[in-house]
Amino acid sequence: MTARLSERTLAALPRQVARPAYQRAAIVPGIVHLGLGAFHRAHQAVMTEAVLGAGARDWGIVAASLRSPDTRDALAPQDGLYTVATREDDAETLQVVGALVGIVVAPEAPHALLAAMADPSVRIVSLSVTEKGYCHDPATGRLDEAHPEIRHDLATPAAPRSAPGFLAEALHQRRAAGVAPFTVLCCDNLPANGATVRRVVARLASLRDRGFGDWVGNEVAFPSTMVDRIVPATTAEDRARVGASLGVEDAWPVVGERFIQWVIEDRFPAGRPDWAIAGATFTADVAPFELMKLRMLNGAHSALAYLGYLAGHETVAEAAADPVFEKFLRGLWAEIAPSVPPPPGVDLGDYAARLLARFRNRALRHRTWQIAMDGSQKLPQRLLGPLRAARREGRPARHIVHALAGWMRYVIGQDERGAAIDVRDPLRAELREAAAPGLAEPRLVASRLLGISAVFGEDLAADAELSRAFQDALETLARQGSRAGLQAMEI
Ligand code: CS2
């Protein structure tokens, strides 16, 4: 049996594998991170690793899984160590990261997690819990007060389940103990993510006690961030390949592209690591970076996910290499770009060209199915924002509408060969009900889905011309299929 990656085996790794350049035992936790997924481990943890490597000691990360014990079970026997494999086509580099100095599984030990968050040495609580983890209404960005986890957390605040519930209770404990609040650092792809999380947590807090809600709204900092690195779910093949290169087993490495970007609003009253040394950008205004990334990158990703999946493309790299899709992407970007005020020094044409190259990275198997998940939570900021801007300004939006119709076609739940699609979405029941008339009645399905206000708000369904455009697009997709439908688009 091969040995396992751990403190003990670290010294025996091949020379070219980067590893912690500091004494891990001397590191004190300064950050609690909620959401121990692949993205965090390849993004914020890597940037923090560089800060620790440069000599800072007080920014170790205690990371918490809010659901499953799987990552803890994989990493605990490895002393929290794991590998980041950076791949671009044929090139690969490996780095073992030591920044995770503690791992908690929230459902097993909610009190231990709260104690870590309430510890005065912790000055930042960061999050990557995906869009749906905030228990908000995606169309309005407000707390969904009927959400089962929110109802639970209001009934039992001292043993929460949701991310907002943990934030509210830990802040409550700090306030009661006279400890300054931590800064809440959202690392998810939400629009105006700092302000959105502030609104959600302050509302939850005020449902507990009005004065507490005001305190959260006024005294706690929620800087906004734009986060970017493509990090697909790790596969069995990735594990085997990384293990072979290391010479020891790593039960859960992560694999990502070389590109990494983090733009952070510089508002950390309790202090922060100097992530700039790892390439992060601190700025007063994240909004233009965030709009560009959510709309140009994530919007195109979702379009490729639905239309690509339907066309039989298993990965983004496959879809983006298909000339029919490339042409579609160019048309989509041309419609999205006018809704994006370019951040200082950025040319949107160059940005789009770079995105196409990133999507085509053959070394990543980023499944279209993975990105297709949770569309109801993603589409408002990715594609509906640009659609509203186009309608307001009288600009064409055929590609945007077609991409959204791709989602509608996808949630009908049957692929082009008649096989069932495993549609994952917190609104799955509602989507399934709306899409029930199925492929036989695409026009009806389009208007029923458009009527789901948690996704589309009230305004889009009221736009008669737009409703017809959705009906036409879904009919084309249902009749002709995704790829032939794109070919038939007269652009
Ligand atoms: C993707 C993102 O899964 C998805 O919805 O669009 O995870 C994307 O890969 C990242 O935001 C890239 O930074």
Short mmCIF file of C-alpha atoms and ligand atoms in Angstrom, two decimals:
data_model
loop_
_atom_site.label_atom_id
_atom_site.label_comp_id
_atom_site.label_asym_id
_atom_site.label_seq_id
_atom_site.Cartn_x
_atom_site.Cartn_y
_atom_site.Cartn_z
CA MET A 1 0.00 0.00 0.00
CA THR A 2 1.31 3.44 -0.88
CA ALA A 3 1.99 5.86 1.95
CA ARG A 4 -0.28 8.83 2.42
CA LEU A 5 0.56 12.50 1.96
CA SER A 6 1.17 13.92 5.46
CA GLU A 7 3.63 15.99 7.52
CA ARG A 8 5.70 12.84 7.84
CA THR A 9 5.96 12.10 4.11
CA LEU A 10 6.35 15.73 3.01
CA ALA A 11 10.13 15.67 2.95
CA ALA A 12 10.18 12.66 0.62
CA LEU A 13 8.16 14.30 -2.17
CA PRO A 14 9.88 14.86 -5.52
CA ARG A 15 11.91 18.06 -5.59
CA GLN A 16 9.74 19.85 -8.12
CA VAL A 17 6.63 19.66 -5.90
CA ALA A 18 6.23 22.95 -4.02
CA ARG A 19 5.40 22.60 -0.32
CA PRO A 20 4.88 24.79 2.77
CA ALA A 21 7.89 27.05 3.21
CA TYR A 22 7.14 27.73 6.90
CA GLN A 23 6.68 25.93 10.22
CA ARG A 24 3.05 24.85 10.22
CA ALA A 25 3.06 24.24 13.97
CA ALA A 26 3.70 27.94 14.58
CA ILE A 27 0.65 29.13 12.61
CA VAL A 28 -2.35 30.56 14.47
CA PRO A 29 -5.81 30.56 12.85
CA GLY A 30 -6.95 34.05 11.83
CA ILE A 31 -9.56 33.00 9.27
CA VAL A 32 -12.52 30.67 9.53
CA HIS A 33 -13.71 29.60 6.10
CA LEU A 34 -17.18 28.19 5.46
CA GLY A 35 -17.45 25.87 2.44
CA LEU A 36 -14.48 23.56 2.03
CA GLY A 37 -14.90 22.88 -1.67
CA ALA A 38 -12.35 22.55 -4.44
CA PHE A 39 -12.66 26.24 -5.30
CA HIS A 40 -11.55 27.50 -1.89
CA ARG A 41 -8.66 25.06 -1.79
CA ALA A 42 -7.37 26.23 -5.19
CA HIS A 43 -8.01 29.93 -4.70
CA GLN A 44 -8.08 31.69 -1.31
CA ALA A 45 -6.10 28.92 0.42
CA VAL A 46 -3.37 29.14 -2.24
CA MET A 47 -3.17 32.93 -1.91
CA THR A 48 -3.05 32.57 1.88
CA GLU A 49 -0.33 29.95 1.55
CA ALA A 50 1.84 32.57 -0.15
CA VAL A 51 1.22 34.99 2.73
CA LEU A 52 2.21 32.32 5.26
CA GLY A 53 5.24 31.49 3.15
CA ALA A 54 6.27 35.16 3.34
CA GLY A 55 6.40 34.96 7.13
CA ALA A 56 2.94 35.93 8.44
CA ARG A 57 1.94 33.59 11.26
CA ASP A 58 -1.52 34.65 12.26
CA TRP A 59 -3.52 33.85 9.13
CA GLY A 60 -3.96 30.10 9.27
CA ILE A 61 -7.34 28.85 8.04
CA VAL A 62 -9.84 26.73 9.96
CA ALA A 63 -12.15 25.43 7.24
CA ALA A 64 -15.63 24.08 7.74
CA SER A 65 -17.81 21.85 5.62
CA LEU A 66 -21.43 22.78 6.14
CA ARG A 67 -22.71 19.45 4.89
CA SER A 68 -20.64 16.41 4.16
CA PRO A 69 -17.71 14.99 6.14
CA ASP A 70 -16.04 13.73 2.92
CA THR A 71 -13.32 16.36 2.60
CA ARG A 72 -12.45 16.19 6.30
CA ASP A 73 -12.30 12.39 6.07
CA ALA A 74 -9.90 12.69 3.15
CA LEU A 75 -7.69 15.44 4.58
CA ALA A 76 -7.56 14.64 8.32
CA PRO A 77 -5.23 11.63 7.86
CA GLN A 78 -3.07 13.97 5.75
CA ASP A 79 -2.70 16.58 8.53
CA GLY A 80 -4.84 18.91 6.40
CA LEU A 81 -2.32 18.83 3.53
CA TYR A 82 -3.48 18.48 -0.07
CA THR A 83 -2.13 19.06 -3.55
CA VAL A 84 -3.11 21.71 -6.06
CA ALA A 85 -2.37 20.57 -9.61
CA THR A 86 -2.22 23.48 -12.03
CA ARG A 87 -2.80 22.40 -15.60
CA GLU A 88 -2.69 24.12 -18.92
CA ASP A 89 -2.94 21.77 -21.86
CA ASP A 90 0.22 19.63 -21.52
CA ALA A 91 1.92 21.53 -18.70
CA GLU A 92 1.38 20.66 -15.05
CA THR A 93 2.80 21.96 -11.76
CA LEU A 94 2.11 20.59 -8.29
CA GLN A 95 1.96 22.40 -4.97
CA VAL A 96 1.19 20.94 -1.57
CA VAL A 97 -0.71 23.52 0.50
CA GLY A 98 -0.45 23.72 4.29
CA ALA A 99 -2.74 26.70 5.03
CA LEU A 100 -5.59 24.58 6.43
CA VAL A 101 -4.71 24.25 10.09
CA GLY A 102 -8.07 22.89 11.20
CA ILE A 103 -11.14 21.26 9.64
CA VAL A 104 -14.61 21.17 11.15
CA VAL A 105 -17.73 19.37 9.90
CA ALA A 106 -20.53 21.72 10.90
CA PRO A 107 -23.42 19.24 11.28
CA GLU A 108 -21.26 17.06 13.56
CA ALA A 109 -19.94 19.90 15.67
CA PRO A 110 -21.86 23.17 15.28
CA HIS A 111 -20.64 24.37 18.66
CA ALA A 112 -17.01 23.78 17.79
CA LEU A 113 -17.48 25.80 14.60
CA LEU A 114 -19.18 28.63 16.50
CA ALA A 115 -16.40 28.59 19.10
CA ALA A 116 -13.80 28.92 16.33
CA MET A 117 -15.73 31.82 14.75
CA ALA A 118 -16.14 33.55 18.12
CA ASP A 119 -12.43 33.28 18.99
CA PRO A 120 -10.96 36.81 19.19
CA SER A 121 -7.89 35.78 17.18
CA VAL A 122 -10.19 35.08 14.20
CA ARG A 123 -10.61 38.31 12.30
CA ILE A 124 -12.10 37.14 9.01
CA VAL A 125 -14.86 34.65 8.24
CA SER A 126 -14.82 33.92 4.54
CA LEU A 127 -17.31 31.91 2.53
CA SER A 128 -17.56 29.85 -0.64
CA VAL A 129 -20.83 28.02 -0.15
CA THR A 130 -22.17 28.46 -3.72
CA GLU A 131 -25.03 30.73 -4.66
CA LYS A 132 -27.72 28.66 -2.99
CA GLY A 133 -25.84 28.58 0.33
CA TYR A 134 -27.06 32.08 1.19
CA CYS A 135 -30.73 31.04 1.37
CA HIS A 136 -31.78 34.12 -0.56
CA ASP A 137 -34.23 34.87 -3.29
CA PRO A 138 -32.06 35.05 -6.41
CA ALA A 139 -34.22 37.63 -8.22
CA THR A 140 -34.29 40.16 -5.37
CA GLY A 141 -31.21 39.23 -3.33
CA ARG A 142 -33.29 39.17 -0.13
CA LEU A 143 -33.31 36.52 2.57
CA ASP A 144 -35.79 33.74 1.79
CA GLU A 145 -37.56 33.71 5.14
CA ALA A 146 -39.52 30.59 4.23
CA HIS A 147 -36.32 28.61 3.54
CA PRO A 148 -36.36 25.47 5.75
CA GLU A 149 -32.82 26.10 7.05
CA ILE A 150 -33.61 29.71 7.90
CA ARG A 151 -36.75 28.62 9.74
CA HIS A 152 -34.64 26.08 11.60
CA ASP A 153 -31.97 28.66 12.45
CA LEU A 154 -34.57 31.10 13.77
CA ALA A 155 -36.10 28.40 15.95
CA THR A 156 -32.72 27.08 17.16
CA PRO A 157 -30.23 29.92 16.76
CA ALA A 158 -27.52 28.39 18.95
CA ALA A 159 -27.19 25.29 16.72
CA PRO A 160 -27.55 26.66 13.19
CA ARG A 161 -27.39 24.84 9.87
CA SER A 162 -27.15 27.57 7.23
CA ALA A 163 -24.21 29.85 6.46
CA PRO A 164 -26.23 32.98 7.38
CA GLY A 165 -27.28 31.20 10.60
CA PHE A 166 -23.65 30.50 11.57
CA LEU A 167 -22.62 34.07 10.77
CA ALA A 168 -25.49 35.55 12.79
CA GLU A 169 -24.95 33.34 15.84
CA ALA A 170 -21.16 33.80 15.91
CA LEU A 171 -21.55 37.58 15.61
CA HIS A 172 -24.16 37.45 18.37
CA GLN A 173 -21.72 35.63 20.64
CA ARG A 174 -18.92 38.08 19.90
CA ARG A 175 -21.16 41.05 20.56
CA ALA A 176 -22.31 39.55 23.87
CA ALA A 177 -18.68 38.93 24.87
CA GLY A 178 -17.58 42.42 23.86
CA VAL A 179 -15.31 41.06 21.11
CA ALA A 180 -15.03 43.11 17.92
CA PRO A 181 -16.83 41.52 14.95
CA PHE A 182 -14.94 39.61 12.28
CA THR A 183 -15.04 40.81 8.69
CA VAL A 184 -17.31 38.71 6.47
CA LEU A 185 -15.62 37.95 3.16
CA CYS A 186 -17.90 36.44 0.54
CA CYS A 187 -16.08 34.50 -2.20
CA ASP A 188 -19.10 33.40 -4.19
CA ASN A 189 -20.36 34.50 -7.58
CA LEU A 190 -23.23 36.62 -6.28
CA PRO A 191 -23.95 40.10 -7.60
CA ALA A 192 -22.54 42.79 -5.26
CA ASN A 193 -21.61 39.87 -3.04
CA GLY A 194 -20.63 41.88 0.05
CA ALA A 195 -23.80 43.98 0.04
CA THR A 196 -25.95 40.92 -0.72
CA VAL A 197 -24.55 38.92 2.18
CA ARG A 198 -24.85 41.92 4.48
CA ARG A 199 -28.54 42.27 3.54
CA VAL A 200 -29.20 38.56 4.14
CA VAL A 201 -27.36 38.30 7.48
CA ALA A 202 -28.65 41.63 8.82
CA ARG A 203 -32.20 40.57 7.99
CA LEU A 204 -31.76 37.22 9.75
CA ALA A 205 -30.25 39.01 12.73
CA SER A 206 -33.12 41.50 12.88
CA LEU A 207 -35.65 38.67 12.84
CA ARG A 208 -33.97 37.58 16.07
CA ASP A 209 -33.71 41.06 17.55
CA ARG A 210 -34.05 44.40 15.83
CA GLY A 211 -31.12 46.03 17.64
CA PHE A 212 -28.87 43.12 16.74
CA GLY A 213 -29.91 43.44 13.09
CA ASP A 214 -28.98 47.13 13.08
CA TRP A 215 -25.64 46.33 14.70
CA VAL A 216 -24.85 43.74 12.00
CA GLY A 217 -25.86 46.21 9.29
CA ASN A 218 -23.77 49.06 10.75
CA GLU A 219 -20.81 47.54 12.58
CA VAL A 220 -19.81 44.50 10.56
CA ALA A 221 -17.74 44.91 7.38
CA PHE A 222 -18.79 42.89 4.32
CA PRO A 223 -16.28 43.79 1.61
CA SER A 224 -17.18 42.72 -1.93
CA THR A 225 -14.90 40.50 -3.95
CA MET A 226 -14.51 39.16 -7.45
CA VAL A 227 -13.08 35.65 -7.42
CA ASP A 228 -11.91 33.77 -10.48
CA ARG A 229 -10.23 30.46 -11.14
CA ILE A 230 -11.66 27.53 -13.05
CA VAL A 231 -11.51 24.51 -10.73
CA PRO A 232 -13.60 21.55 -11.88
CA ALA A 233 -14.65 18.77 -9.49
CA THR A 234 -11.75 16.36 -8.86
CA THR A 235 -12.03 13.03 -10.69
CA ALA A 236 -10.70 9.55 -9.85
CA GLU A 237 -8.25 9.97 -12.71
CA ASP A 238 -6.96 13.23 -11.16
CA ARG A 239 -6.34 11.40 -7.87
CA ALA A 240 -4.46 8.61 -9.59
CA ARG A 241 -2.35 10.98 -11.66
CA VAL A 242 -1.43 13.25 -8.75
CA GLY A 243 -0.63 10.22 -6.57
CA ALA A 244 1.66 8.84 -9.27
CA SER A 245 3.53 12.16 -9.51
CA LEU A 246 3.84 12.59 -5.74
CA GLY A 247 4.82 8.99 -5.01
CA VAL A 248 2.32 9.07 -2.11
CA GLU A 249 -1.46 9.00 -2.10
CA ASP A 250 -3.43 12.23 -1.84
CA ALA A 251 -7.09 11.28 -1.24
CA TRP A 252 -8.37 14.64 -2.42
CA PRO A 253 -6.18 16.86 -4.57
CA VAL A 254 -7.70 19.73 -6.54
CA VAL A 255 -7.04 20.58 -10.15
CA GLY A 256 -7.28 24.04 -11.66
CA GLU A 257 -6.13 26.29 -14.47
CA ARG A 258 -3.08 28.54 -14.13
CA PHE A 259 -5.17 31.71 -14.29
CA ILE A 260 -6.14 33.10 -10.90
CA GLN A 261 -7.69 36.46 -10.03
CA TRP A 262 -9.01 37.97 -6.84
CA VAL A 263 -10.18 41.58 -6.61
CA ILE A 264 -11.07 42.61 -3.08
CA GLU A 265 -12.71 45.72 -1.67
CA ASP A 266 -10.21 46.96 0.90
CA ARG A 267 -12.44 47.23 3.98
CA PHE A 268 -11.08 45.09 6.84
CA PRO A 269 -11.41 46.98 10.14
CA ALA A 270 -9.94 44.03 12.05
CA GLY A 271 -6.95 43.62 9.71
CA ARG A 272 -6.22 41.28 6.82
CA PRO A 273 -3.49 39.20 5.24
CA ASP A 274 -1.43 40.88 2.55
CA TRP A 275 -2.92 38.81 -0.25
CA ALA A 276 -1.47 41.35 -2.71
CA ILE A 277 1.86 39.54 -2.47
CA ALA A 278 0.08 36.54 -3.99
CA GLY A 279 -1.35 38.62 -6.82
CA ALA A 280 -4.69 39.77 -5.36
CA THR A 281 -5.82 43.30 -6.17
CA PHE A 282 -7.19 45.55 -3.43
CA THR A 283 -9.46 48.31 -4.64
CA ALA A 284 -12.14 50.71 -3.48
CA ASP A 285 -14.64 49.54 -6.11
CA VAL A 286 -15.04 45.91 -7.10
CA ALA A 287 -18.25 46.43 -9.06
CA PRO A 288 -16.81 46.72 -12.60
CA PHE A 289 -14.59 43.65 -12.11
CA GLU A 290 -17.46 41.69 -10.72
CA LEU A 291 -19.90 42.63 -13.50
CA MET A 292 -17.32 41.72 -16.12
CA LYS A 293 -16.58 38.36 -14.56
CA LEU A 294 -20.15 37.33 -13.74
CA ARG A 295 -21.50 38.35 -17.12
CA MET A 296 -18.69 37.61 -19.56
CA LEU A 297 -17.21 34.49 -17.92
CA ASN A 298 -20.01 32.95 -15.90
CA GLY A 299 -22.72 34.01 -18.37
CA ALA A 300 -20.85 32.32 -21.22
CA HIS A 301 -20.12 29.32 -19.00
CA SER A 302 -23.81 28.80 -18.30
CA ALA A 303 -24.67 29.20 -21.98
CA LEU A 304 -22.07 26.56 -22.90
CA ALA A 305 -23.28 24.34 -20.08
CA TYR A 306 -26.91 24.10 -21.21
CA LEU A 307 -26.52 24.30 -24.97
CA GLY A 308 -23.33 22.22 -24.85
CA TYR A 309 -24.83 19.50 -22.68
CA LEU A 310 -27.82 19.24 -25.01
CA ALA A 311 -25.52 18.99 -28.02
CA GLY A 312 -23.73 16.07 -26.38
CA HIS A 313 -20.60 17.95 -25.29
CA GLU A 314 -19.49 16.53 -21.98
CA THR A 315 -16.98 19.23 -21.14
CA VAL A 316 -16.55 22.97 -21.62
CA ALA A 317 -13.32 22.35 -23.54
CA GLU A 318 -15.19 20.19 -26.06
CA ALA A 319 -18.01 22.68 -26.49
CA ALA A 320 -15.65 25.66 -26.79
CA ALA A 321 -13.63 23.87 -29.48
CA ASP A 322 -16.77 23.32 -31.58
CA PRO A 323 -16.83 26.07 -34.26
CA VAL A 324 -20.61 26.38 -34.07
CA PHE A 325 -20.31 27.15 -30.37
CA GLU A 326 -17.40 29.48 -30.87
CA LYS A 327 -19.46 31.55 -33.27
CA PHE A 328 -22.32 31.57 -30.80
CA LEU A 329 -20.03 32.66 -27.97
CA ARG A 330 -18.73 35.59 -30.00
CA GLY A 331 -22.30 36.71 -30.66
CA LEU A 332 -23.20 36.28 -27.00
CA TRP A 333 -20.20 38.32 -25.81
CA ALA A 334 -21.05 41.06 -28.29
CA GLU A 335 -24.49 41.36 -26.67
CA ILE A 336 -23.22 41.15 -23.08
CA ALA A 337 -20.24 43.51 -23.40
CA PRO A 338 -22.26 46.77 -23.70
CA SER A 339 -23.73 46.00 -20.24
CA VAL A 340 -20.24 45.85 -18.72
CA PRO A 341 -18.40 49.10 -17.98
CA PRO A 342 -14.79 47.98 -18.52
CA PRO A 343 -12.68 48.04 -15.35
CA PRO A 344 -9.69 50.41 -15.46
CA GLY A 345 -7.13 49.23 -17.97
CA VAL A 346 -9.17 46.30 -19.30
CA ASP A 347 -10.14 45.81 -22.93
CA LEU A 348 -13.26 43.62 -23.11
CA GLY A 349 -12.26 42.22 -26.50
CA ASP A 350 -8.98 40.97 -25.03
CA TYR A 351 -10.83 39.67 -21.99
CA ALA A 352 -13.21 37.65 -24.19
CA ALA A 353 -10.32 36.27 -26.25
CA ARG A 354 -8.62 35.16 -23.04
CA LEU A 355 -11.85 33.53 -21.86
CA LEU A 356 -12.13 31.51 -25.04
CA ALA A 357 -8.56 30.24 -24.55
CA ARG A 358 -9.31 29.39 -20.90
CA PHE A 359 -12.48 27.51 -21.85
CA ARG A 360 -10.49 25.53 -24.40
CA ASN A 361 -7.91 24.31 -21.88
CA ARG A 362 -7.80 20.62 -22.80
CA ALA A 363 -6.23 19.59 -19.50
CA LEU A 364 -9.39 20.37 -17.53
CA ARG A 365 -12.44 18.15 -17.67
CA HIS A 366 -14.99 20.70 -16.58
CA ARG A 367 -18.30 19.00 -17.09
CA THR A 368 -21.11 20.96 -18.66
CA TRP A 369 -23.41 19.11 -16.24
CA GLN A 370 -21.52 20.50 -13.25
CA ILE A 371 -21.92 24.11 -14.40
CA ALA A 372 -25.56 23.47 -15.34
CA MET A 373 -26.39 22.87 -11.68
CA ASP A 374 -28.41 25.46 -9.76
CA GLY A 375 -29.34 27.52 -12.79
CA SER A 376 -32.17 29.25 -10.92
CA GLN A 377 -29.56 30.74 -8.58
CA LYS A 378 -27.05 31.67 -11.27
CA LEU A 379 -28.98 33.04 -14.23
CA PRO A 380 -30.15 36.34 -12.71
CA GLN A 381 -26.63 37.76 -12.26
CA ARG A 382 -25.11 36.01 -15.27
CA LEU A 383 -27.60 36.50 -18.09
CA LEU A 384 -30.72 38.29 -16.87
CA GLY A 385 -28.78 41.43 -15.87
CA PRO A 386 -27.35 41.82 -19.39
CA LEU A 387 -30.77 40.97 -20.86
CA ARG A 388 -32.47 43.73 -18.85
CA ALA A 389 -29.78 46.21 -19.88
CA ALA A 390 -30.25 45.27 -23.54
CA ARG A 391 -34.03 45.68 -23.34
CA ARG A 392 -33.69 49.00 -21.56
CA GLU A 393 -31.31 50.32 -24.16
CA GLY A 394 -33.06 48.81 -27.17
CA ARG A 395 -30.15 46.57 -28.14
CA PRO A 396 -30.45 43.08 -29.68
CA ALA A 397 -30.35 40.14 -27.26
CA ARG A 398 -30.99 37.09 -29.43
CA HIS A 399 -28.00 35.18 -28.18
CA ILE A 400 -28.77 35.91 -24.55
CA VAL A 401 -32.37 34.78 -25.05
CA HIS A 402 -31.17 31.67 -26.84
CA ALA A 403 -28.81 30.80 -23.97
CA LEU A 404 -31.65 31.19 -21.47
CA ALA A 405 -33.89 29.08 -23.69
CA GLY A 406 -31.09 26.48 -23.48
CA TRP A 407 -31.68 26.41 -19.74
CA MET A 408 -35.43 26.05 -20.33
CA ARG A 409 -34.82 23.18 -22.72
CA TYR A 410 -32.46 21.57 -20.18
CA VAL A 411 -34.91 21.73 -17.27
CA ILE A 412 -37.51 19.91 -19.37
CA GLY A 413 -35.33 17.04 -18.19
CA GLN A 414 -34.90 14.96 -21.32
CA ASP A 415 -31.87 15.10 -23.59
CA GLU A 416 -31.85 15.01 -27.37
CA ARG A 417 -31.66 11.23 -27.43
CA GLY A 418 -34.58 10.88 -25.06
CA ALA A 419 -32.51 10.07 -21.93
CA ALA A 420 -33.37 11.69 -18.60
CA ILE A 421 -31.26 14.67 -17.50
CA ASP A 422 -30.28 14.78 -13.82
CA VAL A 423 -31.41 18.34 -13.17
CA ARG A 424 -30.00 19.64 -9.87
CA ASP A 425 -31.51 22.83 -8.57
CA PRO A 426 -32.96 24.03 -5.28
CA LEU A 427 -36.12 25.00 -7.24
CA ARG A 428 -36.25 21.64 -8.97
CA ALA A 429 -39.83 20.82 -7.95
CA GLU A 430 -41.09 24.17 -9.18
CA LEU A 431 -39.13 23.93 -12.42
CA ARG A 432 -40.35 20.43 -13.09
CA GLU A 433 -43.95 21.49 -12.52
CA ALA A 434 -43.59 24.48 -14.87
CA ALA A 435 -41.89 22.37 -17.54
CA ALA A 436 -44.42 19.53 -17.29
CA PRO A 437 -46.06 20.16 -20.71
CA GLY A 438 -42.66 19.07 -22.07
CA LEU A 439 -41.20 18.97 -25.55
CA ALA A 440 -44.59 18.73 -27.20
CA GLU A 441 -45.47 22.23 -26.05
CA PRO A 442 -42.31 24.36 -25.95
CA ARG A 443 -44.14 27.69 -26.24
CA LEU A 444 -46.24 26.93 -23.21
CA VAL A 445 -43.21 25.73 -21.24
CA ALA A 446 -41.35 28.95 -22.06
CA SER A 447 -44.11 31.15 -20.71
CA ARG A 448 -44.64 29.01 -17.63
CA LEU A 449 -40.93 29.09 -16.75
CA LEU A 450 -40.78 32.81 -17.44
CA GLY A 451 -43.52 33.18 -14.84
CA ILE A 452 -41.26 31.93 -12.03
CA SER A 453 -40.65 35.26 -10.32
CA ALA A 454 -37.94 33.97 -7.96
CA VAL A 455 -35.78 33.72 -11.09
CA PHE A 456 -37.20 36.20 -13.62
CA GLY A 457 -38.77 38.81 -11.34
CA GLU A 458 -42.02 40.33 -12.56
CA ASP A 459 -40.76 42.53 -15.37
CA LEU A 460 -39.52 40.04 -17.94
CA ALA A 461 -42.73 38.01 -18.22
CA ALA A 462 -44.61 41.28 -18.71
CA ASP A 463 -42.50 42.11 -21.80
CA ALA A 464 -44.68 40.64 -24.57
CA GLU A 465 -42.06 40.89 -27.30
CA LEU A 466 -39.50 39.18 -25.10
CA SER A 467 -41.93 36.41 -24.13
CA ARG A 468 -42.44 35.67 -27.82
CA ALA A 469 -38.69 35.60 -28.37
CA PHE A 470 -38.33 33.02 -25.60
CA GLN A 471 -41.12 30.94 -27.08
CA ASP A 472 -39.53 31.03 -30.53
CA ALA A 473 -36.11 30.11 -29.16
CA LEU A 474 -37.39 27.20 -27.09
CA GLU A 475 -39.41 25.97 -30.04
CA THR A 476 -36.29 26.03 -32.24
CA LEU A 477 -34.34 24.11 -29.60
CA ALA A 478 -37.10 21.55 -29.10
CA ARG A 479 -37.59 21.00 -32.84
CA GLN A 480 -34.08 21.22 -34.21
CA GLY A 481 -31.85 20.36 -31.28
CA SER A 482 -29.11 22.51 -29.83
CA ARG A 483 -26.34 22.28 -32.40
CA ALA A 484 -28.54 22.44 -35.50
CA GLY A 485 -30.51 25.23 -33.82
CA LEU A 486 -27.34 27.27 -33.42
CA GLN A 487 -26.32 26.58 -37.00
CA ALA A 488 -29.71 27.76 -38.16
CA MET A 489 -29.45 31.05 -36.27
CA GLU A 490 -28.96 33.67 -38.92
CA ILE A 491 -26.30 35.85 -37.45
C1 CS2 B 1 -18.88 28.02 -13.06
C2 CS2 B 1 -17.94 28.67 -12.04
O1 CS2 B 1 -19.83 26.19 -11.94
C3 CS2 B 1 -20.04 27.31 -12.40
O2 CS2 B 1 -21.15 27.83 -12.35
O3 CS2 B 1 -19.35 28.98 -13.95
O4 CS2 B 1 -17.66 27.81 -11.00
C4 CS2 B 1 -16.63 29.14 -12.70
O5 CS2 B 1 -15.84 28.06 -13.10
C5 CS2 B 1 -15.85 30.03 -11.76
O6 CS2 B 1 -16.66 31.08 -11.33
C6 CS2 B 1 -14.59 30.56 -12.43
O7 CS2 B 1 -14.00 31.51 -11.64
#
